[in-house]
Amino acid sequence: MAWNDLPMDLLRCISSQLSIVDLARLSIVCTSWNLTLANYALLGFQCYPSPWLLLPNDVGEASDTLTFYDVTIEEKADVGCHRRFSSLSSLIYGRRCFGSNDGWLVTLDKIDLQPHLFNPLTKAEILLPSLFTIPKDQGHIIEPEYAPDGSIRFFCNEVSSYFTVDEEGLRDIYFHKIIVSSNDSFRTTVVIYGFTKALALARPGDQAWVLGPQLPPYTLKHNEQFEDVYYHDEDQRFYAITHFSMVLSFDLNGQNVEIICPAMRDPCWRNRHSDYMYYIAFMSGTLLKIERVIKIYEEEIDQTNNVKTIGFFVSKSEPAVIGSSYSCPQWVPVKDLCGYSLFVGCNQTFYLHHMIAPGIRPNCIYFADHLSDMLPENVNRDAGLFELQSRQFQYFLDSDSQSNWPPSIWFTPSLSIS
């Protein structure tokens, strides 16, 4: 039997054991297999997951190329560990990644503030409404101010903050992370925005965003903020965590809010020398909290900051035991991820098992650039892995490099087209 005579069902079965790169090589074996990745997607082909790290480049957001580092391939291997996609200027020029999920990058421009879902492999694109359409309320007001020379500044007023910023800085100061649902047909999206880190929701095709759950009346702490949001496939609900470790869940409309875990009494406080980032995930039905500790070193010569992740702590939520002294769920330290590894950063938090994604290390936290203030002068290629049991680090990027924008982000390639 010739290669081009193999049944399509058999090819689909073979593809499930291949990486996305191997599938691309499969397309040049013979004429009948010479399909684009988008066509393979239409035929129902799937590949095993392979986490890639989006790398900074020399020209920042003016680039038309995306370069990824495949962490499943050892650097000494004969096969290259870098994946490069070019001629993407119409899709990525002037845009920065604010999230990623299931093969999609979530990019955002500086002028219109319109998020795009974009698959760099299939070049499929989905548009979301502009973030300027987030409803104004007492905690969120953005008004443009036009100067005589035609330049624009934005007056931003929140409950506890007032500032003005030009259009170049508004995007990176005011918007933090964008999360997309995985298995609902609407691709419901949540954005974390503002100094108070509030939530808003939208779907492709909507005309405007709607407000998500508000922290009052669920908390009385005036400075509590949302830090991360996780979409749970099984119950089709979003889970949001604050930096006080309070967890709320809500449905795809931002309604039916439930308190899962109350706030802790003594959270870690950010200061000029330390930053703390919090992530949330469900792994094998268990709610996990991941706390990231970042050291900030001030450079006296050029007045910039050098940041470096120096620790992680993972905890799981355990329900209160009837008759015990604890009346609410407790966070219990976790030392073993049972062969899984977590991936955190500006991307949606996700996890993979080393048997499902060959080449990743088990019981590790893979991290990419992420700070409470994601500005170009504060981001200096803080990406690597942390072994949970040995508490040892391996850093992937040269932190002394001058090229640090756009920030690195975790991405799992897929053949998704819609």
Tab-separated table of C-alpha atoms in Angstrom:
chain	number	residue	atom	x	y	z
A	1	MET	CA	0.000	0.000	0.000
A	2	ALA	CA	1.311	3.450	-0.918
A	3	TRP	CA	1.443	6.291	1.628
A	4	ASN	CA	-1.329	8.183	-0.151
A	5	ASP	CA	-3.612	5.144	0.132
A	6	LEU	CA	-3.703	5.173	3.946
A	7	PRO	CA	-7.277	5.691	5.266
A	8	MET	CA	-8.037	9.122	6.708
A	9	ASP	CA	-9.184	7.580	10.021
A	10	LEU	CA	-5.780	5.952	10.421
A	11	LEU	CA	-4.049	9.263	9.711
A	12	ARG	CA	-6.162	10.942	12.395
A	13	CYS	CA	-5.103	8.253	14.868
A	14	ILE	CA	-1.451	8.762	13.932
A	15	SER	CA	-1.721	12.540	14.278
A	16	SER	CA	-2.889	12.222	17.899
A	17	GLN	CA	0.561	10.809	18.728
A	18	LEU	CA	2.412	13.633	16.971
A	19	SER	CA	3.428	17.133	17.923
A	20	ILE	CA	2.118	20.037	15.884
A	21	VAL	CA	5.563	20.340	14.253
A	22	ASP	CA	5.546	16.665	13.240
A	23	LEU	CA	2.110	17.131	11.705
A	24	ALA	CA	3.469	19.956	9.568
A	25	ARG	CA	6.228	17.609	8.394
A	26	LEU	CA	3.589	14.961	7.656
A	27	SER	CA	2.075	17.284	5.067
A	28	ILE	CA	5.115	16.996	2.765
A	29	VAL	CA	5.287	13.178	2.657
A	30	CYS	CA	3.092	12.897	-0.431
A	31	THR	CA	0.751	14.945	-2.608
A	32	SER	CA	-2.490	13.751	-1.026
A	33	TRP	CA	-1.239	14.771	2.458
A	34	ASN	CA	-0.114	18.211	1.286
A	35	LEU	CA	-2.641	20.175	3.335
A	36	THR	CA	-2.423	23.348	5.387
A	37	LEU	CA	-2.788	23.099	9.152
A	38	ALA	CA	-6.186	24.805	8.808
A	39	ASN	CA	-7.314	22.039	6.453
A	40	TYR	CA	-6.078	19.406	8.869
A	41	ALA	CA	-8.198	21.107	11.521
A	42	LEU	CA	-11.284	20.881	9.309
A	43	LEU	CA	-10.633	17.142	8.904
A	44	GLY	CA	-10.609	16.664	12.687
A	45	PHE	CA	-6.885	16.101	13.240
A	46	GLN	CA	-5.516	16.593	16.763
A	47	CYS	CA	-1.988	16.582	18.211
A	48	TYR	CA	-0.609	16.039	21.693
A	49	PRO	CA	-0.046	19.263	23.690
A	50	SER	CA	3.358	20.903	23.562
A	51	PRO	CA	3.920	24.051	25.659
A	52	TRP	CA	5.812	26.850	23.930
A	53	LEU	CA	7.197	30.066	25.385
A	54	LEU	CA	6.661	33.227	23.319
A	55	LEU	CA	10.014	35.017	23.173
A	56	PRO	CA	10.762	38.755	23.115
A	57	ASN	CA	12.252	40.174	19.934
A	58	ASP	CA	14.571	43.010	18.920
A	59	VAL	CA	11.902	45.352	17.533
A	60	GLY	CA	9.117	44.898	20.090
A	61	GLU	CA	5.583	45.341	18.798
A	62	ALA	CA	6.812	46.454	15.367
A	63	SER	CA	7.638	42.853	14.479
A	64	ASP	CA	5.735	40.725	11.967
A	65	THR	CA	7.204	37.517	13.438
A	66	LEU	CA	6.447	35.400	16.482
A	67	THR	CA	9.202	33.180	17.871
A	68	PHE	CA	8.496	30.441	20.403
A	69	TYR	CA	10.777	28.275	22.510
A	70	ASP	CA	9.614	24.642	22.674
A	71	VAL	CA	10.421	23.535	26.224
A	72	THR	CA	9.810	19.860	25.414
A	73	ILE	CA	13.024	19.739	23.345
A	74	GLU	CA	16.444	19.725	24.953
A	75	GLU	CA	18.766	22.442	23.640
A	76	LYS	CA	21.429	19.863	22.776
A	77	ALA	CA	19.041	17.887	20.599
A	78	ASP	CA	19.585	17.778	16.850
A	79	VAL	CA	16.125	19.207	16.242
A	80	GLY	CA	15.853	22.970	16.808
A	81	CYS	CA	13.872	24.127	19.829
A	82	HIS	CA	12.693	27.429	18.301
A	83	ARG	CA	9.471	27.781	16.299
A	84	ARG	CA	9.107	30.871	14.129
A	85	PHE	CA	5.999	32.218	12.351
A	86	SER	CA	6.495	35.173	10.003
A	87	SER	CA	4.446	37.475	7.735
A	88	LEU	CA	1.976	38.181	10.555
A	89	SER	CA	2.156	41.976	10.489
A	90	SER	CA	-1.583	42.441	9.862
A	91	LEU	CA	-2.326	40.292	12.914
A	92	ILE	CA	0.295	41.250	15.507
A	93	TYR	CA	1.795	44.635	14.552
A	94	GLY	CA	1.353	47.091	17.441
A	95	ARG	CA	-0.298	44.463	19.637
A	96	ARG	CA	0.708	42.800	22.915
A	97	CYS	CA	-0.422	39.435	24.297
A	98	PHE	CA	-2.669	39.655	27.343
A	99	GLY	CA	-3.583	35.972	27.488
A	100	SER	CA	-3.525	32.606	25.754
A	101	ASN	CA	-5.723	29.531	25.825
A	102	ASP	CA	-6.067	26.326	23.790
A	103	GLY	CA	-3.949	27.491	20.859
A	104	TRP	CA	-5.220	31.082	20.835
A	105	LEU	CA	-3.271	34.203	21.740
A	106	VAL	CA	-5.273	37.154	23.083
A	107	THR	CA	-3.737	40.356	21.709
A	108	LEU	CA	-4.588	43.991	22.407
A	109	ASP	CA	-3.655	47.176	20.540
A	110	LYS	CA	-2.960	50.602	22.085
A	111	ILE	CA	-5.335	52.795	20.066
A	112	ASP	CA	-8.717	51.054	19.791
A	113	LEU	CA	-8.187	48.700	22.733
A	114	GLN	CA	-9.904	45.911	20.801
A	115	PRO	CA	-8.892	42.382	21.868
A	116	HIS	CA	-8.338	39.778	19.156
A	117	LEU	CA	-8.223	36.007	19.589
A	118	PHE	CA	-5.575	34.835	17.139
A	119	ASN	CA	-4.204	31.383	16.247
A	120	PRO	CA	-0.688	31.848	14.807
A	121	LEU	CA	-0.724	28.388	13.206
A	122	THR	CA	-4.004	28.549	11.308
A	123	LYS	CA	-4.112	32.403	11.249
A	124	ALA	CA	-7.742	32.267	12.333
A	125	GLU	CA	-8.910	35.414	14.139
A	126	ILE	CA	-11.899	36.277	16.353
A	127	LEU	CA	-12.747	39.844	17.406
A	128	LEU	CA	-14.052	41.053	20.760
A	129	PRO	CA	-15.615	44.456	21.537
A	130	SER	CA	-13.328	47.364	22.378
A	131	LEU	CA	-12.415	47.712	26.042
A	132	PHE	CA	-13.547	51.329	25.781
A	133	THR	CA	-17.089	49.886	25.948
A	134	ILE	CA	-16.662	48.647	29.531
A	135	PRO	CA	-19.518	50.383	31.417
A	136	LYS	CA	-18.623	53.372	33.551
A	137	ASP	CA	-19.404	53.123	37.221
A	138	GLN	CA	-18.185	54.698	40.434
A	139	GLY	CA	-15.022	52.596	40.284
A	140	HIS	CA	-14.181	52.971	36.596
A	141	ILE	CA	-14.248	56.095	34.451
A	142	ILE	CA	-11.990	56.667	31.440
A	143	GLU	CA	-12.447	59.928	29.531
A	144	PRO	CA	-10.266	61.136	26.639
A	145	GLU	CA	-8.724	64.615	26.877
A	146	TYR	CA	-7.643	66.232	23.604
A	147	ALA	CA	-4.694	68.650	23.706
A	148	PRO	CA	-4.354	71.590	21.258
A	149	ASP	CA	-1.606	69.729	19.401
A	150	GLY	CA	-3.987	66.848	18.703
A	151	SER	CA	-2.477	64.441	21.210
A	152	ILE	CA	-4.752	62.429	23.476
A	153	ARG	CA	-4.481	61.826	27.195
A	154	PHE	CA	-6.887	59.796	29.255
A	155	PHE	CA	-8.375	60.958	32.520
A	156	CYS	CA	-8.916	57.882	34.693
A	157	ASN	CA	-10.874	58.101	37.919
A	158	GLU	CA	-11.457	55.237	40.308
A	159	VAL	CA	-12.603	54.925	43.900
A	160	SER	CA	-9.111	55.401	45.283
A	161	SER	CA	-7.079	56.573	42.284
A	162	TYR	CA	-6.849	59.480	39.872
A	163	PHE	CA	-4.326	59.752	37.068
A	164	THR	CA	-3.828	60.821	33.491
A	165	VAL	CA	-1.935	58.806	30.896
A	166	ASP	CA	-1.271	59.060	27.167
A	167	GLU	CA	-2.621	56.528	24.698
A	168	GLU	CA	0.762	54.787	24.565
A	169	GLY	CA	0.583	53.889	28.249
A	170	LEU	CA	-3.118	53.355	28.932
A	171	ARG	CA	-3.193	49.790	27.649
A	172	ASP	CA	-0.239	48.548	29.713
A	173	ILE	CA	-1.135	50.425	32.897
A	174	TYR	CA	-4.864	49.816	33.014
A	175	PHE	CA	-5.455	46.296	31.656
A	176	HIS	CA	-3.936	43.211	33.232
A	177	LYS	CA	-5.122	39.876	31.878
A	178	ILE	CA	-7.742	38.402	29.515
A	179	ILE	CA	-9.213	34.925	30.115
A	180	VAL	CA	-11.263	32.904	27.608
A	181	SER	CA	-13.625	30.011	28.339
A	182	SER	CA	-12.668	26.692	26.755
A	183	ASN	CA	-15.673	24.550	25.979
A	184	ASP	CA	-18.704	26.811	25.699
A	185	SER	CA	-19.725	27.711	22.169
A	186	PHE	CA	-19.673	31.456	22.915
A	187	ARG	CA	-15.990	31.821	23.968
A	188	THR	CA	-17.011	33.967	26.915
A	189	THR	CA	-14.125	36.247	27.858
A	190	VAL	CA	-13.195	37.953	31.142
A	191	VAL	CA	-10.852	40.929	31.456
A	192	ILE	CA	-9.129	42.075	34.660
A	193	TYR	CA	-8.783	45.851	34.473
A	194	GLY	CA	-8.174	49.068	36.409
A	195	PHE	CA	-6.176	49.924	39.497
A	196	THR	CA	-8.862	48.170	41.517
A	197	LYS	CA	-8.546	45.116	39.216
A	198	ALA	CA	-12.239	44.719	38.496
A	199	LEU	CA	-13.853	42.179	36.126
A	200	ALA	CA	-15.866	42.552	32.923
A	201	LEU	CA	-17.243	39.962	30.472
A	202	ALA	CA	-17.948	39.827	26.733
A	203	ARG	CA	-18.387	37.375	23.855
A	204	PRO	CA	-17.408	37.639	20.187
A	205	GLY	CA	-20.172	39.542	18.400
A	206	ASP	CA	-21.186	41.577	21.469
A	207	GLN	CA	-21.392	45.337	21.113
A	208	ALA	CA	-20.021	46.051	24.593
A	209	TRP	CA	-18.628	44.505	27.757
A	210	VAL	CA	-20.741	43.950	30.867
A	211	LEU	CA	-19.562	44.284	34.446
A	212	GLY	CA	-18.603	41.139	36.316
A	213	PRO	CA	-18.944	40.413	40.030
A	214	GLN	CA	-18.003	43.302	42.312
A	215	LEU	CA	-16.013	42.648	45.470
A	216	PRO	CA	-18.402	44.520	47.769
A	217	PRO	CA	-20.496	43.182	49.433
A	218	TYR	CA	-18.409	39.993	49.487
A	219	THR	CA	-15.556	41.771	51.222
A	220	LEU	CA	-15.199	44.917	53.303
A	221	LYS	CA	-11.473	45.306	52.647
A	222	HIS	CA	-11.154	48.525	50.643
A	223	ASN	CA	-7.929	47.514	48.848
A	224	GLU	CA	-8.730	43.917	47.894
A	225	GLN	CA	-8.211	43.152	44.192
A	226	PHE	CA	-8.860	40.317	41.752
A	227	GLU	CA	-5.600	38.690	40.647
A	228	ASP	CA	-6.481	35.742	38.419
A	229	VAL	CA	-9.480	34.024	36.829
A	230	TYR	CA	-9.765	30.353	35.873
A	231	TYR	CA	-12.405	28.726	33.701
A	232	HIS	CA	-13.521	25.310	35.003
A	233	ASP	CA	-14.645	23.103	32.132
A	234	GLU	CA	-16.704	20.668	34.205
A	235	ASP	CA	-19.207	23.125	35.691
A	236	GLN	CA	-18.735	25.869	33.051
A	237	ARG	CA	-18.062	28.534	35.663
A	238	PHE	CA	-15.309	31.069	36.213
A	239	TYR	CA	-13.327	31.153	39.475
A	240	ALA	CA	-11.596	34.380	40.534
A	241	ILE	CA	-9.007	34.810	43.285
A	242	THR	CA	-7.990	37.988	45.074
A	243	HIS	CA	-4.582	38.737	46.569
A	244	PHE	CA	-6.212	38.108	49.956
A	245	SER	CA	-6.913	34.521	48.742
A	246	MET	CA	-10.664	34.965	48.609
A	247	VAL	CA	-12.188	32.876	45.795
A	248	LEU	CA	-15.479	33.654	44.060
A	249	SER	CA	-17.196	31.658	41.331
A	250	PHE	CA	-19.712	32.959	38.788
A	251	ASP	CA	-21.481	31.790	35.651
A	252	LEU	CA	-20.889	32.734	32.002
A	253	ASN	CA	-23.045	35.845	32.435
A	254	GLY	CA	-21.157	37.048	35.501
A	255	GLN	CA	-24.128	36.139	37.696
A	256	ASN	CA	-24.948	33.572	40.427
A	257	VAL	CA	-21.879	34.474	42.457
A	258	GLU	CA	-20.736	32.077	45.184
A	259	ILE	CA	-18.013	32.496	47.800
A	260	ILE	CA	-15.759	29.429	47.643
A	261	CYS	CA	-13.018	30.549	50.063
A	262	PRO	CA	-13.036	33.590	52.362
A	263	ALA	CA	-10.210	36.108	52.487
A	264	MET	CA	-7.159	35.394	54.628
A	265	ARG	CA	-6.511	37.613	57.608
A	266	ASP	CA	-2.839	38.323	56.935
A	267	PRO	CA	-2.010	38.432	53.218
A	268	CYS	CA	1.426	39.325	51.839
A	269	TRP	CA	1.799	43.009	51.046
A	270	ARG	CA	3.500	44.405	47.963
A	271	ASN	CA	6.183	47.025	48.389
A	272	ARG	CA	8.966	48.645	46.369
A	273	HIS	CA	11.217	45.608	46.848
A	274	SER	CA	8.748	42.709	46.580
A	275	ASP	CA	5.841	41.725	44.368
A	276	TYR	CA	3.399	38.856	44.813
A	277	MET	CA	1.271	37.298	42.083
A	278	TYR	CA	-1.567	34.853	42.703
A	279	TYR	CA	-2.938	32.209	40.339
A	280	ILE	CA	-5.789	29.737	40.582
A	281	ALA	CA	-6.468	26.373	38.910
A	282	PHE	CA	-8.514	23.204	39.241
A	283	MET	CA	-6.380	20.068	38.935
A	284	SER	CA	-8.037	16.648	39.133
A	285	GLY	CA	-11.018	18.270	40.825
A	286	THR	CA	-8.901	20.057	43.452
A	287	LEU	CA	-8.830	23.845	43.748
A	288	LEU	CA	-5.230	25.096	43.817
A	289	LYS	CA	-3.752	28.463	44.759
A	290	ILE	CA	-0.294	29.318	43.423
A	291	GLU	CA	1.575	32.176	45.105
A	292	ARG	CA	4.566	33.667	43.281
A	293	VAL	CA	7.222	35.728	45.076
A	294	ILE	CA	9.143	38.271	42.990
A	295	LYS	CA	12.164	40.265	44.122
A	296	ILE	CA	12.588	43.800	42.751
A	297	TYR	CA	16.119	45.181	42.481
A	298	GLU	CA	16.448	48.891	41.814
A	299	GLU	CA	19.158	49.857	39.342
A	300	GLU	CA	20.624	53.206	40.435
A	301	ILE	CA	22.428	53.910	37.141
A	302	ASP	CA	19.468	53.941	34.735
A	303	GLN	CA	16.610	54.122	37.287
A	304	THR	CA	15.082	50.863	36.068
A	305	ASN	CA	13.977	47.779	37.957
A	306	ASN	CA	15.452	44.306	37.686
A	307	VAL	CA	12.913	41.676	38.721
A	308	LYS	CA	13.387	37.994	39.422
A	309	THR	CA	11.045	35.278	40.662
A	310	ILE	CA	12.526	33.786	43.835
A	311	GLY	CA	9.834	31.441	45.141
A	312	PHE	CA	6.511	29.645	44.701
A	313	PHE	CA	4.042	28.218	47.178
A	314	VAL	CA	1.175	25.906	46.168
A	315	SER	CA	-1.852	25.229	48.369
A	316	LYS	CA	-5.066	23.278	47.935
A	317	SER	CA	-8.464	24.155	49.315
A	318	GLU	CA	-9.872	21.646	51.773
A	319	PRO	CA	-13.456	21.947	53.023
A	320	ALA	CA	-14.181	22.697	56.640
A	321	VAL	CA	-14.618	19.653	58.857
A	322	ILE	CA	-17.846	19.545	60.859
A	323	GLY	CA	-17.096	19.864	64.550
A	324	SER	CA	-13.591	21.279	64.046
A	325	SER	CA	-12.401	24.727	65.085
A	326	TYR	CA	-12.388	25.818	61.419
A	327	SER	CA	-15.734	26.982	60.086
A	328	CYS	CA	-14.576	27.620	56.501
A	329	PRO	CA	-12.289	25.956	53.907
A	330	GLN	CA	-8.574	25.978	54.625
A	331	TRP	CA	-5.531	26.332	52.354
A	332	VAL	CA	-3.225	23.320	52.852
A	333	PRO	CA	0.363	23.303	51.441
A	334	VAL	CA	1.033	21.011	48.450
A	335	LYS	CA	4.466	19.448	47.903
A	336	ASP	CA	3.669	17.024	45.070
A	337	LEU	CA	1.665	17.640	41.892
A	338	CYS	CA	1.434	13.890	41.096
A	339	GLY	CA	3.294	14.127	37.803
A	340	TYR	CA	1.579	17.304	36.620
A	341	SER	CA	3.207	20.676	36.012
A	342	LEU	CA	1.609	24.127	36.145
A	343	PHE	CA	2.126	26.973	33.661
A	344	VAL	CA	1.609	30.509	34.970
A	345	GLY	CA	2.055	34.057	33.711
A	346	CYS	CA	-0.039	36.413	31.559
A	347	ASN	CA	-1.526	33.279	29.989
A	348	GLN	CA	-4.464	31.451	31.478
A	349	THR	CA	-3.132	29.127	34.154
A	350	PHE	CA	-3.063	25.544	32.897
A	351	TYR	CA	-1.460	22.220	33.750
A	352	LEU	CA	-0.130	19.218	31.804
A	353	HIS	CA	0.962	15.723	32.811
A	354	HIS	CA	4.428	14.678	31.695
A	355	MET	CA	2.994	11.480	30.197
A	356	ILE	CA	0.571	13.474	28.042
A	357	ALA	CA	3.085	16.163	27.045
A	358	PRO	CA	6.387	14.273	26.613
A	359	GLY	CA	9.425	16.372	27.395
A	360	ILE	CA	8.113	18.508	30.250
A	361	ARG	CA	9.384	17.926	33.756
A	362	PRO	CA	6.901	16.608	36.334
A	363	ASN	CA	6.040	18.446	39.561
A	364	CYS	CA	7.233	21.804	38.307
A	365	ILE	CA	5.865	25.311	37.922
A	366	TYR	CA	6.744	26.807	34.551
A	367	PHE	CA	6.573	30.605	34.777
A	368	ALA	CA	6.723	33.525	32.342
A	369	ASP	CA	6.905	37.303	32.735
A	370	HIS	CA	4.182	38.629	35.047
A	371	LEU	CA	4.088	41.580	37.431
A	372	SER	CA	1.418	43.685	39.041
A	373	ASP	CA	2.679	46.562	36.825
A	374	MET	CA	3.479	45.193	33.363
A	375	LEU	CA	5.399	48.117	31.894
A	376	PRO	CA	8.323	47.762	29.452
A	377	GLU	CA	10.830	49.144	31.954
A	378	ASN	CA	9.752	46.586	34.571
A	379	VAL	CA	9.764	43.427	32.432
A	380	ASN	CA	13.141	41.758	31.991
A	381	ARG	CA	12.632	38.207	30.788
A	382	ASP	CA	11.749	36.495	34.044
A	383	ALA	CA	10.889	33.022	32.721
A	384	GLY	CA	11.872	29.504	33.733
A	385	LEU	CA	10.791	26.544	35.821
A	386	PHE	CA	10.639	25.832	39.546
A	387	GLU	CA	10.916	22.271	40.880
A	388	LEU	CA	8.407	22.015	43.688
A	389	GLN	CA	10.123	19.292	45.720
A	390	SER	CA	13.760	20.410	45.430
A	391	ARG	CA	12.773	24.118	45.305
A	392	GLN	CA	15.375	24.694	42.596
A	393	PHE	CA	15.065	27.137	39.690
A	394	GLN	CA	16.077	26.923	36.048
A	395	TYR	CA	15.813	30.189	34.122
A	396	PHE	CA	15.187	30.036	30.366
A	397	LEU	CA	16.070	33.566	29.250
A	398	ASP	CA	19.052	35.849	29.707
A	399	SER	CA	17.750	38.465	32.141
A	400	ASP	CA	20.616	40.831	31.271
A	401	SER	CA	19.391	41.254	27.693
A	402	GLN	CA	18.061	44.665	26.686
A	403	SER	CA	15.303	43.097	24.605
A	404	ASN	CA	12.390	42.447	26.944
A	405	TRP	CA	9.223	43.416	25.088
A	406	PRO	CA	6.696	42.068	24.388
A	407	PRO	CA	6.647	39.934	27.564
A	408	SER	CA	7.048	36.177	27.303
A	409	ILE	CA	3.874	34.107	27.638
A	410	TRP	CA	2.988	30.391	27.655
A	411	PHE	CA	1.166	29.025	24.630
A	412	THR	CA	-0.026	25.552	23.617
A	413	PRO	CA	-0.342	25.276	19.808
A	414	SER	CA	-3.511	23.775	18.379
A	415	LEU	CA	-5.383	23.480	15.106
A	416	SER	CA	-8.359	25.531	16.289
A	417	ILE	CA	-10.036	27.684	13.640
A	418	SER	CA	-13.172	28.819	15.492
